[in-house]
Amino acid sequence: MIKRILVIGLVLAAGAGVGAIAAWQQATHLPGWYTQTEGTATDPDIAILTAEQLQQPEEVQQIRLNFNRTVENAFNQGESASNQPPQVRLNAQEFNQLLVAALPESAASEEVYSAIKGIETQIKQDRLKSGAVVNMGELPLEQLPERYQQMAKGVFSTFPALKNREVYVGIEGQPRLENGRLVLDDQTRIKVGNISLSQQEVSRRLGLSPAELNRLLTLNVGNLQVQDLEFSGNTAILKGTTP
């Protein structure tokens, strides 16, 4: 899911540059949690994964293992305790771990993690705000599906200034899962820099239907069969089963 959102952000950032310099500046605006080094870790409902953490293969692997173990244990206990679908509550830090664990093994390379310069997640008042700063020039295109490779190469050809640019791409709102697939409602926004776009606007700019856009945003966590995701207070509630 992360990698696909980054490619979507790349195309949208370039699209913003077509209109005006002001729009381009908005699209390439970086968030304060990334540009400022002080006061970023004082709120327990806000969690940040730094580039230093993401660029250490052993730490990334440990994040994946710890998260999968935590969720598997919770799901197994839930299955034993009742007939209801098991669930686990995730705080902001654990949701960041979910994003790392959800990256498929085939794409979980050092090159991909090196391109991601930081991930920040906030969960407050039943809402999610999560995003990453990525260096688009470091994103390994050869690891993308052919369609996305061509899309990204076309953007770099038209807007070469993006090739070594850091861009923030995120999601805000109350996205949900249906059959393991992330679904964006009318209130959920995709952020590119300081630009906020609705699902309809993203679909139009990418030339995709809302259904096609949702199909791009799948969520798989190891061997876990994730069925549902919702936000309550300052936690994300993940529901599903293990094989």
XYZ file of C-alpha atoms in Angstrom:
243
model
C 0.000 0.000 0.000
C 2.759 2.466 0.938
C 4.596 2.156 -2.348
C 1.454 2.619 -4.422
C 0.441 5.705 -2.453
C 3.915 7.131 -3.083
C 3.588 6.644 -6.837
C 0.117 8.199 -6.753
C 1.635 11.139 -4.883
C 4.384 11.461 -7.462
C 1.877 11.784 -10.295
C -0.362 14.159 -8.353
C 2.568 16.369 -7.354
C 3.573 16.651 -10.990
C -0.021 17.403 -11.942
C -0.091 20.248 -9.459
C 2.997 21.690 -11.117
C 1.191 22.016 -14.421
C -1.060 24.792 -13.146
C 1.125 27.363 -11.436
C 4.260 27.914 -9.390
C 2.136 28.462 -6.275
C 0.470 25.081 -6.722
C 3.864 23.469 -7.243
C 5.136 25.011 -4.009
C 2.090 23.699 -2.169
C 2.593 20.220 -3.626
C 6.233 20.077 -2.533
C 5.645 21.551 0.936
C 7.122 19.363 3.690
C 5.397 18.930 7.088
C 6.735 20.472 10.271
C 7.331 17.113 11.965
C 9.903 16.382 9.252
C 11.583 19.782 8.928
C 11.699 20.548 12.670
C 13.706 18.507 15.137
C 12.121 19.748 18.377
C 8.750 19.054 19.934
C 7.811 16.104 17.734
C 7.616 13.364 20.361
C 5.608 15.032 23.159
C 2.113 13.869 22.132
C 1.426 10.166 22.871
C -1.111 10.057 20.030
C 1.563 11.009 17.478
C 4.300 8.597 16.380
C 7.196 9.055 13.975
C 9.472 6.544 12.272
C 12.681 8.255 11.205
C 14.873 7.659 8.181
C 17.565 6.313 10.504
C 15.197 3.603 11.736
C 13.916 2.732 8.271
C 17.413 2.454 6.825
C 18.544 -0.197 9.317
C 17.500 -3.593 7.887
C 17.732 -5.320 11.271
C 15.440 -2.767 12.901
C 12.928 -2.919 10.047
C 12.864 -6.703 10.230
C 12.376 -6.556 13.986
C 9.480 -4.112 13.557
C 7.811 -6.514 11.130
C 8.359 -9.542 13.362
C 7.205 -7.821 16.543
C 4.078 -6.446 14.916
C 3.111 -9.724 13.287
C 3.679 -11.577 16.558
C 1.587 -9.076 18.533
C -1.331 -9.233 16.110
C -1.182 -13.014 15.679
C -1.251 -13.521 19.447
C -4.187 -11.144 19.848
C -6.100 -12.764 16.987
C -5.447 -16.287 18.288
C -6.599 -15.332 21.773
C -9.708 -13.690 20.346
C -10.579 -16.755 18.280
C -10.270 -18.947 21.363
C -12.310 -16.633 23.591
C -15.468 -16.143 21.518
C -17.170 -16.614 18.202
C -16.679 -12.945 17.375
C -13.933 -11.922 14.920
C -10.746 -11.339 16.942
C -9.389 -7.823 17.108
C -6.394 -5.834 18.262
C -6.181 -2.173 19.172
C -3.279 -0.205 17.713
C -1.931 3.103 18.951
C -0.161 5.520 16.614
C 3.224 3.840 17.065
C 1.775 0.404 16.346
C -0.041 1.758 13.292
C 3.321 2.889 11.931
C 4.522 -0.666 12.499
C 1.467 -1.868 10.575
C 2.498 0.259 7.596
C 5.970 -1.295 7.649
C 4.592 -4.821 8.066
C 2.052 -4.299 5.271
C 4.775 -3.740 2.675
C 5.002 -7.041 0.737
C 8.200 -9.044 1.167
C 8.843 -8.698 -2.569
C 8.906 -4.913 -2.201
C 10.435 -4.660 1.277
C 13.910 -3.903 -0.017
C 16.571 -1.639 1.430
C 16.138 0.607 -1.620
C 12.442 1.169 -0.893
C 13.058 1.900 2.773
C 15.945 4.230 1.901
C 13.603 6.282 -0.287
C 11.240 6.798 2.662
C 12.621 9.608 4.816
C 10.059 9.423 7.600
C 6.562 8.223 8.495
C 4.224 10.045 10.875
C 0.872 8.847 12.221
C -1.727 10.579 14.382
C -4.905 8.907 15.644
C -7.227 11.334 17.403
C -10.987 11.683 17.800
C -11.745 8.637 15.637
C -9.648 9.982 12.763
C -6.402 8.932 11.113
C -3.711 11.239 9.818
C -0.788 9.300 8.409
C 1.818 9.996 5.773
C 5.396 9.677 4.610
C 8.100 11.886 3.170
C 9.757 10.156 0.242
C 12.603 11.051 -2.083
C 11.004 10.328 -5.440
C 14.355 9.994 -7.161
C 15.367 7.172 -4.825
C 12.168 5.177 -5.307
C 13.229 2.014 -7.203
C 10.992 2.067 -10.264
C 12.084 -1.404 -11.364
C 10.285 -2.843 -8.344
C 6.975 -1.320 -9.428
C 4.392 -2.975 -11.675
C 4.947 -2.107 -15.336
C 2.001 0.295 -15.415
C 3.446 2.356 -12.557
C 6.935 2.291 -14.019
C 5.683 3.900 -17.215
C 3.584 6.401 -15.269
C 6.512 7.453 -13.089
C 8.969 7.619 -15.992
C 6.572 9.858 -17.884
C 6.327 12.195 -14.906
C 10.113 12.367 -14.496
C 10.497 13.066 -18.209
C 8.034 15.959 -18.057
C 9.123 17.274 -14.647
C 12.799 16.355 -14.115
C 12.939 18.595 -11.017
C 10.877 15.968 -9.196
C 13.488 13.292 -9.690
C 15.467 14.193 -6.588
C 12.657 15.908 -4.723
C 11.299 14.991 -1.326
C 7.493 14.946 -1.323
C 5.010 14.328 1.484
C 2.131 11.969 0.683
C -0.497 11.071 3.248
C -4.072 10.151 4.036
C -6.490 11.844 6.448
C -9.955 10.841 7.584
C -11.691 7.585 8.430
C -10.685 5.056 5.775
C -12.046 1.551 6.263
C -11.384 -1.963 5.066
C -13.715 -4.098 2.983
C -12.467 -7.643 2.359
C -8.925 -6.557 3.158
C -9.000 -3.625 0.714
C -8.657 -0.030 1.825
C -11.725 2.029 0.917
C -11.771 5.827 0.896
C -15.052 7.538 1.732
C -16.124 11.012 0.645
C -14.587 12.586 3.751
C -11.173 10.950 3.448
C -8.493 13.098 1.851
C -5.203 12.249 0.180
C -2.517 14.812 0.905
C 0.304 15.743 -1.444
C 2.474 18.308 0.286
C 0.035 20.960 1.465
C -2.618 20.057 -1.119
C -5.658 18.096 0.064
C -7.566 16.027 -2.505
C -10.796 14.059 -2.329
C -11.154 10.563 -3.716
C -12.991 11.985 -6.724
C -10.224 14.513 -7.421
C -7.510 11.862 -7.163
C -9.442 9.531 -9.465
C -9.928 12.295 -12.030
C -6.264 13.325 -12.031
C -5.090 9.729 -12.365
C -7.739 8.821 -14.926
C -9.100 6.049 -12.699
C -12.561 5.247 -11.409
C -13.035 5.293 -7.597
C -13.270 1.491 -7.686
C -9.963 1.250 -9.596
C -8.310 3.609 -7.113
C -9.501 1.529 -4.159
C -8.136 -1.613 -5.809
C -4.687 -0.019 -5.811
C -4.759 0.406 -2.046
C -4.701 -3.129 -0.710
C -3.633 -3.990 2.820
C -1.924 -7.299 3.520
C -0.091 -8.044 6.762
C 2.066 -11.135 6.441
C -0.127 -14.225 6.707
C -2.867 -12.344 8.532
C -6.275 -12.164 6.927
C -7.324 -8.619 7.815
C -11.063 -8.160 7.444
C -11.876 -4.826 9.017
C -10.248 -1.639 10.232
C -11.905 1.191 12.108
C -10.847 4.109 14.274
C -12.122 4.777 17.778
C -10.772 7.546 19.965
C -6.996 7.408 19.731
C -6.724 3.816 18.510
C -7.140 1.818 15.325
C -9.096 -1.428 15.718
C -7.879 -4.197 13.433
C -10.087 -7.269 12.983
C -9.344 -10.502 11.178
C -8.114 -14.065 11.434
C -4.951 -16.102 11.091
C -4.747 -19.098 8.704
